[in-house]
Structures are given as C-alpha cells and as structure tokens.
Coordinates of C-alpha atoms in Angstrom, one line a residue:
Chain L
X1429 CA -27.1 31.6 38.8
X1430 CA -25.2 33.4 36.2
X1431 CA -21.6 31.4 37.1
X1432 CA -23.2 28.4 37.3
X1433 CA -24.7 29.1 33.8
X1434 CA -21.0 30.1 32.9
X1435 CA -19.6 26.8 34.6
X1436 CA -21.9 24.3 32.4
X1437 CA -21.5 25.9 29.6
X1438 CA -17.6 25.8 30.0
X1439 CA -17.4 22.3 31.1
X1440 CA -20.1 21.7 27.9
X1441 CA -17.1 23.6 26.1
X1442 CA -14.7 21.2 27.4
X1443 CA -15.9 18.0 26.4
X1444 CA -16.9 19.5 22.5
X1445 CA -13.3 20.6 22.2
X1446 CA -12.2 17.2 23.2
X1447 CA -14.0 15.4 21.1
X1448 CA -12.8 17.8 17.8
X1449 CA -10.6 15.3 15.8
X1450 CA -7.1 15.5 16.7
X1451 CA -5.2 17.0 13.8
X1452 CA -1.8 16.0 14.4
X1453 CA 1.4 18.2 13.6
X1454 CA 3.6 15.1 11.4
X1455 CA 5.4 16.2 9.1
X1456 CA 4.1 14.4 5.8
X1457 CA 7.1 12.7 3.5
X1458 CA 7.4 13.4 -0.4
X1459 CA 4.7 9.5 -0.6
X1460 CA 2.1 10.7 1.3
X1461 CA 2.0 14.4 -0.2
X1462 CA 1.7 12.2 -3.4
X1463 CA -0.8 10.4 -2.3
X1464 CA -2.8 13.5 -1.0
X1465 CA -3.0 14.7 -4.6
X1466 CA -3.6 11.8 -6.2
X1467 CA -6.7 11.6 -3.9
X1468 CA -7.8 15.0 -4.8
X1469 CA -7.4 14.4 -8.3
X1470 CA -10.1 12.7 -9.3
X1471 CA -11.0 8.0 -9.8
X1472 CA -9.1 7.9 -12.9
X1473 CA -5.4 6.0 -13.0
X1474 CA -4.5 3.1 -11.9
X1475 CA -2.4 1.7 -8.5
X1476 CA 1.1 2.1 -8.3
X1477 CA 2.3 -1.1 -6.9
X1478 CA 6.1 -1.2 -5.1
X1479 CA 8.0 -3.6 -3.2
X1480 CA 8.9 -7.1 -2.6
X1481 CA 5.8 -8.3 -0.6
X1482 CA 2.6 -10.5 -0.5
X1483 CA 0.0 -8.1 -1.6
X1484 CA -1.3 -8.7 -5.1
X1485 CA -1.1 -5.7 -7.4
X1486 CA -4.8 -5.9 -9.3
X1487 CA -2.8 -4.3 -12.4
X1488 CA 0.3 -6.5 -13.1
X1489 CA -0.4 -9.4 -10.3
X1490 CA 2.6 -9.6 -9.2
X1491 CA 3.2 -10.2 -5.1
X1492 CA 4.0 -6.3 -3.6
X1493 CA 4.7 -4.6 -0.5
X1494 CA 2.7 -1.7 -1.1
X1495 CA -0.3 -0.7 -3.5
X1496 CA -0.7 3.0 -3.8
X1497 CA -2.7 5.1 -5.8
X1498 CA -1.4 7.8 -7.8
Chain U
X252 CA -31.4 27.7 34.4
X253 CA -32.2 29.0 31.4
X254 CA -34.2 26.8 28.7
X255 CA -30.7 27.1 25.7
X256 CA -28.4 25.3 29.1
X257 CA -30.7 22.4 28.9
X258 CA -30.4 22.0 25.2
X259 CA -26.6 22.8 25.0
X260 CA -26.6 20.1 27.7
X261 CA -29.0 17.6 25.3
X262 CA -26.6 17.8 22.7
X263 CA -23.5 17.1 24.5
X264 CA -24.9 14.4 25.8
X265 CA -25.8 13.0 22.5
X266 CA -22.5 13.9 21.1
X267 CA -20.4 11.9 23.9
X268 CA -23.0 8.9 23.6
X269 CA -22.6 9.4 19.6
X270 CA -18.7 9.2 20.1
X271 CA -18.1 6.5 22.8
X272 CA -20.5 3.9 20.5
X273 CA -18.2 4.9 17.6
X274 CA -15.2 4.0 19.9
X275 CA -16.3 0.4 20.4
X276 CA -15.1 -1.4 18.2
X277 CA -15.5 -5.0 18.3
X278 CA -12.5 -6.8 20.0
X279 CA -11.2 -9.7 20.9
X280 CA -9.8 -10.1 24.4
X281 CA -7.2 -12.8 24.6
X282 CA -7.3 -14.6 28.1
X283 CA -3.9 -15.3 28.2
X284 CA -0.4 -14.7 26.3
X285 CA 2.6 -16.3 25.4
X286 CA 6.0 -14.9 24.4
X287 CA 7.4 -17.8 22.0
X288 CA 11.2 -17.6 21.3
X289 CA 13.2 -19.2 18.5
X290 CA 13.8 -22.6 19.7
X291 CA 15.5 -24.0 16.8
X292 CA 16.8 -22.3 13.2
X293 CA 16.8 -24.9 10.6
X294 CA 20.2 -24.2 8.5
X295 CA 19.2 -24.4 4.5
X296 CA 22.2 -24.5 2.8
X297 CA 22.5 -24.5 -1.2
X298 CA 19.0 -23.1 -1.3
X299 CA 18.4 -19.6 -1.8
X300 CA 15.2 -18.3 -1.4
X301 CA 13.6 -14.5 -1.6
X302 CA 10.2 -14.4 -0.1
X303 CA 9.3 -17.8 1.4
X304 CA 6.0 -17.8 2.7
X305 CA 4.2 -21.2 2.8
X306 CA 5.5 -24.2 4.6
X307 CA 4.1 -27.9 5.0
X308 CA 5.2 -30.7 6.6
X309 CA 4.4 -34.7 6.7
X310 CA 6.2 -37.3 8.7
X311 CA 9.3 -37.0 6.6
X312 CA 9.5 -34.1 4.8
X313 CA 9.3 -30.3 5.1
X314 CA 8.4 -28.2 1.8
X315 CA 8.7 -24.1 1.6
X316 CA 7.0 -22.0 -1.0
X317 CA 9.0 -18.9 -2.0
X318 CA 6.6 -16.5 -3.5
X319 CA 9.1 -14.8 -5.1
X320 CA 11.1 -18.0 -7.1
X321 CA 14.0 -16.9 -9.4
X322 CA 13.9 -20.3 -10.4
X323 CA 12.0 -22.7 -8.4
X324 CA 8.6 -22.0 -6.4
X325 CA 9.3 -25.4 -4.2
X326 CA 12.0 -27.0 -2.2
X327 CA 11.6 -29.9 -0.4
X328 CA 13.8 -31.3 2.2
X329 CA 14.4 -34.0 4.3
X330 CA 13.5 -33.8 8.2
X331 CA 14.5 -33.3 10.4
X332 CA 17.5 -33.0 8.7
X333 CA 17.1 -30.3 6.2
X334 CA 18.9 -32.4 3.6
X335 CA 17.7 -30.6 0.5
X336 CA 15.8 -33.0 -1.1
X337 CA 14.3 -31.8 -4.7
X338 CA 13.7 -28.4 -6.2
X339 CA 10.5 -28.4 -8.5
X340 CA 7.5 -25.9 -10.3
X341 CA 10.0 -24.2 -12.0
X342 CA 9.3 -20.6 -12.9
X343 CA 8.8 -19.8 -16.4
X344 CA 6.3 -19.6 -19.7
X345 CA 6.7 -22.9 -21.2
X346 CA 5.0 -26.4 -20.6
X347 CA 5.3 -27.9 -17.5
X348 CA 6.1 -24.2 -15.9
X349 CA 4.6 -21.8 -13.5
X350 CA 3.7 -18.0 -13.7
X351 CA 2.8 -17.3 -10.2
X352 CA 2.6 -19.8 -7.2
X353 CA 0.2 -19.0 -4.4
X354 CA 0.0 -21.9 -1.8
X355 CA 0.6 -25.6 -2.0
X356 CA -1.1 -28.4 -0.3
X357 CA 0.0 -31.9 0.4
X358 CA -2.1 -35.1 0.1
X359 CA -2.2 -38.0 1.9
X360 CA 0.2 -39.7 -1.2
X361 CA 2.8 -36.5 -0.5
X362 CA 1.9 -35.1 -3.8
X363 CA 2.2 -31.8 -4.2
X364 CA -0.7 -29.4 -4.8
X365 CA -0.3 -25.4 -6.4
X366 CA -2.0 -22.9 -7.4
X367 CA -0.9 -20.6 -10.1
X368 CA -3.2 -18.0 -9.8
X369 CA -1.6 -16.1 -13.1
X370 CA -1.9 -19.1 -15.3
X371 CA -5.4 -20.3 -13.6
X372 CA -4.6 -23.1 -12.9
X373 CA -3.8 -26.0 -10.0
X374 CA -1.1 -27.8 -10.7
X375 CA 0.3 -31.2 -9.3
X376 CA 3.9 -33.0 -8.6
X377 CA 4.5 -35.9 -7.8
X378 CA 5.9 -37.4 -4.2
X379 CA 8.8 -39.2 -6.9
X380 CA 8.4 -37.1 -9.8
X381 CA 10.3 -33.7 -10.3
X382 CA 8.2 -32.6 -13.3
X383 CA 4.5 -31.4 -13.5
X384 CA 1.8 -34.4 -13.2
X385 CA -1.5 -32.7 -13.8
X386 CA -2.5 -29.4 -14.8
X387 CA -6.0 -28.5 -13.8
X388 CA -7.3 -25.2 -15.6
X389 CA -9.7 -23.7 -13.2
X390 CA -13.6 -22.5 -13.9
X391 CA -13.4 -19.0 -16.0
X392 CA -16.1 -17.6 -13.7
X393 CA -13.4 -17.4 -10.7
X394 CA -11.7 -14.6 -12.3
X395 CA -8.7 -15.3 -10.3
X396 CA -8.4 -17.2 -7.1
X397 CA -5.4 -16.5 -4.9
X398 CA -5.6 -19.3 -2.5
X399 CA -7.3 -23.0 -2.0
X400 CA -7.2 -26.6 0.0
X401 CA -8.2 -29.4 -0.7
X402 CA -11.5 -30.8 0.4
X403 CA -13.3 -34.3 0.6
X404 CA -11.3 -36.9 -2.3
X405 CA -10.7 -34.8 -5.1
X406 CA -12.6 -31.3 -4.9
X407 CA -10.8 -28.2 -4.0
X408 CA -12.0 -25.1 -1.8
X409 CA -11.0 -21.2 -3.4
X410 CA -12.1 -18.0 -1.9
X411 CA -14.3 -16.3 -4.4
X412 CA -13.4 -13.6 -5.9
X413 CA -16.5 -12.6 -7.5
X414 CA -17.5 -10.6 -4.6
X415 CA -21.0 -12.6 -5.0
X416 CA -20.4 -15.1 -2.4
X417 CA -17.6 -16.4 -0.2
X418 CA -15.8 -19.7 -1.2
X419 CA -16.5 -22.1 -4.4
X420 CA -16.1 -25.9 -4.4
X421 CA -14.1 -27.3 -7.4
X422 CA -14.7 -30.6 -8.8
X423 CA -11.3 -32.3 -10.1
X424 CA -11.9 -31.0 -13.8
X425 CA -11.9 -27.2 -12.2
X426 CA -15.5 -26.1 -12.5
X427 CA -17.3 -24.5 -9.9
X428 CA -19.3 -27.0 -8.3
X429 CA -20.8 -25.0 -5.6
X430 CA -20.5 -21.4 -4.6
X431 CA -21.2 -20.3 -0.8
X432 CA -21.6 -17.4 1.9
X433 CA -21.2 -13.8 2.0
X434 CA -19.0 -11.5 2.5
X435 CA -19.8 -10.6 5.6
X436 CA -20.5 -6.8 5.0
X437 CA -21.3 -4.5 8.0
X438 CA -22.2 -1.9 5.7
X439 CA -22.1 -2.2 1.7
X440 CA -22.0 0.8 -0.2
X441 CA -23.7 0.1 -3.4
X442 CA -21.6 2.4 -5.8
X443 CA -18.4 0.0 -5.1
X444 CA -19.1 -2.9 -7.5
X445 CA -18.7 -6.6 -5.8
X446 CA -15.7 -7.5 -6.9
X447 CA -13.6 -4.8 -5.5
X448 CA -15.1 -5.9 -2.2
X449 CA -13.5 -9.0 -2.9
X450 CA -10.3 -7.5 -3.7
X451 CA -10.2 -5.9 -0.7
X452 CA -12.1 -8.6 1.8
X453 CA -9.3 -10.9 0.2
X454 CA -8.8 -13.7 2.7
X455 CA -6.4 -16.8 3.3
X456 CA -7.9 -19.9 4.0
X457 CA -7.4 -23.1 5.5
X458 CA -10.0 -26.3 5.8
X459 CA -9.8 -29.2 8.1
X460 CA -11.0 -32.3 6.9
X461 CA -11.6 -34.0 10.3
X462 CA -13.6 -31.5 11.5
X463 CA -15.0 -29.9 8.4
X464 CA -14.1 -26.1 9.3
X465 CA -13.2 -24.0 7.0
X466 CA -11.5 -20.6 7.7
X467 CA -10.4 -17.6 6.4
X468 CA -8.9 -14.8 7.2
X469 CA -8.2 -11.6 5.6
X470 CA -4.9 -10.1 4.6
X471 CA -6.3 -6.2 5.0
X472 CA -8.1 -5.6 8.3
X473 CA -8.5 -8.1 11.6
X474 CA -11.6 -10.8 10.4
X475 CA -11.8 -14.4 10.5
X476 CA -14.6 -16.1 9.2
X477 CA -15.5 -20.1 10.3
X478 CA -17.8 -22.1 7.7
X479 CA -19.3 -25.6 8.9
X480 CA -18.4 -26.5 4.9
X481 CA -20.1 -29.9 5.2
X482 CA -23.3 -28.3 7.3
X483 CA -23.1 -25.9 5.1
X484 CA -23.6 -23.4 7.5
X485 CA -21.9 -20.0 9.0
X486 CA -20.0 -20.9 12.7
X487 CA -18.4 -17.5 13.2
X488 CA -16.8 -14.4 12.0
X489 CA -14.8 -12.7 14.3
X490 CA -13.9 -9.1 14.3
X491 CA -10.3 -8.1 15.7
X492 CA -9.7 -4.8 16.9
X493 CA -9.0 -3.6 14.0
X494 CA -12.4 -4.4 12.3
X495 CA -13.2 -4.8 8.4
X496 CA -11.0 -4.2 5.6
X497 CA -10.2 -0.8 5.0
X498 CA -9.7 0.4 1.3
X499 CA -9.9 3.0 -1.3
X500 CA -12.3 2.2 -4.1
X501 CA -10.1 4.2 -6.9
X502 CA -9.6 3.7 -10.7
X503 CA -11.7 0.3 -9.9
X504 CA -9.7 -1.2 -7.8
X505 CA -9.7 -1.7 -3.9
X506 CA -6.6 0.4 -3.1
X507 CA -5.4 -0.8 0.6
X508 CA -5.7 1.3 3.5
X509 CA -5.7 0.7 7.4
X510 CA -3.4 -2.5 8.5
X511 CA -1.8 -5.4 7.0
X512 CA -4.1 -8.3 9.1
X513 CA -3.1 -12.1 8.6
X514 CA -1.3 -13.6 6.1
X515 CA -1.6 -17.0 7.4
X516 CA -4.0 -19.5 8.8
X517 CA -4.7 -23.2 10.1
X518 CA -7.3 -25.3 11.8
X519 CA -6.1 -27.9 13.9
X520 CA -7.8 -30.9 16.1
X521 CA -8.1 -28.4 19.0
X522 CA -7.7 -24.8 17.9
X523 CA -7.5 -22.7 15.0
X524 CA -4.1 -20.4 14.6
X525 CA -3.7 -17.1 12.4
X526 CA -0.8 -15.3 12.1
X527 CA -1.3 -11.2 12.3
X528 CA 0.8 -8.6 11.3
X529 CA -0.8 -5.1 12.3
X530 CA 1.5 -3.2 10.6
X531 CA -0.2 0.3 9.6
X532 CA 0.1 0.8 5.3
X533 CA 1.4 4.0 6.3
X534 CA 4.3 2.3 8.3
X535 CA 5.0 0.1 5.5
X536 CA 5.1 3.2 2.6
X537 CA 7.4 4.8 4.9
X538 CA 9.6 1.3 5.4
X539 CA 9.0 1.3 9.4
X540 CA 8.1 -1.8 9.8
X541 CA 9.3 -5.4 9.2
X542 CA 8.0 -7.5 7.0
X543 CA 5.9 -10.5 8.2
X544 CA 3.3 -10.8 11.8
X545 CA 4.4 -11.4 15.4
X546 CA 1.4 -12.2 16.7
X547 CA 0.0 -16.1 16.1
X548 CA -3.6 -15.8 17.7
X549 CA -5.4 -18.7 18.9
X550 CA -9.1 -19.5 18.9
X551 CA -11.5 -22.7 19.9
X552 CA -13.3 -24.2 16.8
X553 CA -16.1 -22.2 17.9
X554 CA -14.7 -18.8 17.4
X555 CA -13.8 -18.2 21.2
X556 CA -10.6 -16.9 21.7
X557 CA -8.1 -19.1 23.7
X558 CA -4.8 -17.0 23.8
X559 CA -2.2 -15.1 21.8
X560 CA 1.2 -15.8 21.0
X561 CA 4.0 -12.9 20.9
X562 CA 6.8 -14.1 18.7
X563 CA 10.3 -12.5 19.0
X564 CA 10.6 -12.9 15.1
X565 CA 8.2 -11.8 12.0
X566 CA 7.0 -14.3 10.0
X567 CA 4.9 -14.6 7.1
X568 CA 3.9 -18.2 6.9
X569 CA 3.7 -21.4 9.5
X570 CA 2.5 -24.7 10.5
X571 CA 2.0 -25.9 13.7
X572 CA 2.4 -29.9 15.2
X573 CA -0.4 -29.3 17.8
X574 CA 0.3 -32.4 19.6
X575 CA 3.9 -31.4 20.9
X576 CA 3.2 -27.9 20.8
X577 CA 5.9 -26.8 17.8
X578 CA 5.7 -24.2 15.3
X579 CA 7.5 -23.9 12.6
X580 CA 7.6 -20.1 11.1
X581 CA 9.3 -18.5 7.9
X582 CA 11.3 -15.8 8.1
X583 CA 11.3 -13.4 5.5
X584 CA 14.0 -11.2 6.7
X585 CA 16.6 -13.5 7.3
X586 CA 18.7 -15.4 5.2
X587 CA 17.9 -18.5 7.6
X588 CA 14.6 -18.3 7.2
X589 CA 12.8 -22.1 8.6
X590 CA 12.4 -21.9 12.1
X591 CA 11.3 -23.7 15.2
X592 CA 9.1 -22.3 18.5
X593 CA 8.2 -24.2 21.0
X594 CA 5.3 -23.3 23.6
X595 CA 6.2 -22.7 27.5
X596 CA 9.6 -22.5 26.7
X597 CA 11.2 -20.7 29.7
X598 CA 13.7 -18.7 28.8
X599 CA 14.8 -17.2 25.8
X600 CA 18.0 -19.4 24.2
X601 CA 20.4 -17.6 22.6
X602 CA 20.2 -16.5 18.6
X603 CA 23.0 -17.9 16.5
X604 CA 21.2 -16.7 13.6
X605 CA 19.3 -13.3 12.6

C-alpha cells in the first residue's frame, strides 16, 4: 500500500515537473538585456524604432524593421 | 489509499486538462502543399529600388511600389518586357510630392491610386500623365490609415485605425462615409485604450469587386478577417497557428511582440492568397532572419483552407494571374527583385540571379 502510495505520488511528481515552464539556458545578447530593463523600468519612453523594413514606427512613421522599447 | 492521494491526483488532473486546452491553439491545417520555384527573374535595369513591396499589373503594364523611394515611390514598365516605362510620385515636401507611400491601386482607366499615409492623403496619376492629378485629403477622424482599395465607382475602403471599428468607406471627397466591424478581440483588456489595439491588430487589406469580399490580414500575429462589404456582414476570421497579435502596451504605443504575420494579401475569382512571414521579432532584433514571407497560403472565399505554397525566395509583396496559375513576387533582398512562379512546376530551374 505504502509503494503504491509512493508510485502515484512520484508519477503525480512527474507530470507537475513537466509541466514547469521550461527556462531555457540562451545566452541573452547586449538587445534583449536592454530590452529586459527597459521592461522593468516602468510605461514611460517611447519605442526605439531600427531598420529598413515595413513596420510603422508610431513615433516618427517611418517604414522599420524593428520597434523596440527602451 | 489515503484521502490527500485522491486530491493530489484531482489536481493533476486538472492541471494537465488546464495545460493541454491552453496548448490548442486554433490552427489551420492546410490539405495540401506546394514548393513554388523561381520560374522567371524579370531583369530591371536603370531602376534602382530599396524596399519594393507592392506590385500591380493590367494587360500591359507592371507597376512596383518601393516603400523606401530615394526619389520616386512608382515605376512603371512595360510587359512583358520590363522596358522601363515612367517613374512618378516623387518623394519630397513640395506640391505635387509625396511623404510616405503605402500601397497603390490601379483602375479600370490605368490610373494610378496612393496613399500617403504621412500627408493623409490619396493621391492620383494619370495612365499619360507623369505629375499628380488629384489629391484627396482624407477624413481627420482616421487618424492615419496605412492601407486602402478601391470600392464600388469612386469610394475607397481603409482599415480603421480608431480601434472603434474595423474598416471605413470613403466617399471621393475623403470623409468617412461608413465605419464597420470589430476588431475581433478574443479577450480585451480594458486598461489598453482602442487605438493601440489598432496599432497592433494593424492589417493589410484587399477587396474584390466581383465578389464583394473584403480581407485583411494582419502584419503582427496569423489572422485573416473576410467581410461580405456589400451584405454588410462578417464571413470569417481565421486564426493561424500563431493566433492574435501579440504586443507590449508601453509608453502608449503597441510595441510588437510574437511574429511578423502577413504583409500581403488578395482575393481572387476562386481563392484568396496571403503571403506570411513567421519570422519571430526576436529573430529579426538579432538579424536571423530574411526579410520578407515564404509561405503564400491559400483559402476558399469562405474561409476554408485550400493549400499552402512554400516559396524558395522571401518576398514582401505579390500578385497573382489566377487563370494561368502565375505569381509574381518582390524580392527585397535582391538587387533583381520582380519575379515570376509558376504552380506545378516540376523541377526547380536553375537561378541566374540571387
């Protein structure tokens, strides 16, 4: 009584721990530790918009690759 | 069995039901696929463009938008020749001149239709005429449309960008005639004012006067709505894989997050086409990935998905002669950029251009 007690609870165990959201170990670059803090940091700013690309930038509407928020 | 196994048991349960709902997301299975490969490159020589990304054709002409002009927003050649023809909607601040060109649109007379979304207005050249025609200044209350077609004689169609409802109807002079639909919302969170909804729910559209669909699709996200425009009624909206628009409400302003979705869209006699892109914003911040879609889906004018196209070149912008089954595609990332597909093709031909 007492294993199987000790096997549902493990394979109960199982199935939590694969459902924990996966943290993965990527190495962030020098834009997304940016953007990390600017997130942290609070609404105020405006986007920082960069590139050549189709997407409008709401503050100078022009056509970019990337809107950001810093 | 002790009483605490049957609730640790109750909640895992609820917790795997809890995350296998959350894990189906609506998607669209395509019955079939196609690989498409270049056909034909259409040489362009004498014109140099940086960011073309709308292209029309009539019986004897093909016109390409660059998006990002040095000098002119149009060029217009002859086909299927690709003898440049005419340059016009120069860029620039004075009369006659454009700030910003979004799409353009051809009539049945081959006049020449843009929007110029920074100086509000719609603009008009001439089949014969190389300098502006007519200058509409579009409604106030639009804040600032990025894209439009014409509809019925003389009325145009723009997204809204109000956030308050989906499309408006322009009359000739530019005033909102009509505004229609909804966003279409899954869940609104009431703290994120309507017009950063709009921002980020920002679609490109495409209407078909034969058979009165309108569609748009939206450039963050994987959704394409179909309005009935003169039923007045919603026909569809279809959720990709990739579901809503995904964004960051900061500063007051719909910051983009999740995918690039479609940047381009039509509605033919049989089927309606959008080209996706998929690319992940953080792929594109850390410049792994090309610019422009691969992916031209396919779907029935009622919404039902018919089949996808795998292209072996990104493109941002296309049009499509349904009848013998050729698309033409822009290529932003090569200095060749007009190209040709053709469906069923075989085998792949080799590339004499990149």
């Amino acid at each position: 009584m007492k294993t199987k007690s000790w096997l549902i609870l493990s394979i109960l165990m199982i199935g939590f721990l694969i459902n924990l959201p996966f943290v993965s170990s990527q190495e962030y670059n020098s834009l997304d530790l940016e953007n990390i803090e600017a997130l942290s940091a609070g609404e105020n700013g405006t986007p920082h918009c960069l590139g050549l690309g189709s997407l409008d930038c709401p503050v100078s509407y022009v056509k970019v690759q990337v809107v950001s928020y810093y | 069995m002790k009483p605490s196994i049957y609730l640790l048991i109750a909640l895992e349960l609820s917790f795997f039901l809890t995350a296998c709902s959350q894990n189906k997301i609506s998607s669209v299975d395509f019955p079939a696929t196609e690989q498409l490969f270049v056909s034909e490159v259409k040489p362009i020589d004498g014109v140099s463009m940086r960011y073309p990304f709308r292209v029309r054709k009539n019986d004897s002409c093909l016109y390409v938008m660059d998006l990002h002009a040095s000098e002119y927003y149009v060029h217009q050649f002859e086909y299927p020749s690709m003898k440049h023809r005419r340059s016009f909607a120069k860029r620039g601040k004075g009369p006659g001149e454009l700030l910003d060109a979004e799409n353009i649109r051809l009539n049945a007379r081959a006049d020449c239709w843009i929007l110029d979304a920074n100086n509000t207005t719609l603009d008009c050249f001439q089949n014969n005429g190389d300098s502006l025609f007519q200058g509409i200044v579009l409604d106030k209350r639009l804040i600032r449309s990025l894209d439009f077609d014409l509809y019925a004689d003389s009325l145009f169609i723009v997204p809204d960008y109000t956030g308050t409802h989906r499309f408006d109807i322009l009359g000739p002079d530019g005033k909102i005639r009509e505004s229609r639909g909804q966003i279409p919302l899954k869940k609104k969170d009431e703290d994120i004012p309507a017009p950063v909804y709009a921002q980020a729910w920002r679609g490109f559209l495409d209407y078909n006067p034969e058979t009165g669909l309108l569609a748009i699709a939206t450039q963050l996200g994987e959704v394409i709505e179909i309005y009935d425009v003169p039923g007045d009624s919603l026909v569809k909206v279809i959720y990709g894989k990739e579901g809503e628009p995904r964004f960051q409400y900061r500063g007051g302003y719909a910051v983009p997050d999740g995918i690039m979705g479609y940047s381009d869209v039509w509605i033919g006699k049989e089927n309606i086409y959008a080209l996706f892109w998929g690319h992940s914003f953080k792929d594109i911040r850390q410049n792994q990935s090309i610019e422009g879609g691969n992916r031209i889906q396919v779907f029935d004018l009622a919404g039902n998905p018919v089949k996808q196209y795998f292209l072996d070149r990104y493109i941002t912008g296309f049009c499509i002669d349904e009848a013998n089954g050729i698309i033409t595609g822009l290529d932003v990332n090569s200095n060749q950029p007009v190209i040709k597909f053709c469906h069923g093709r075989p085998d792949p031909p080799s590339h004499a251009y990149r």
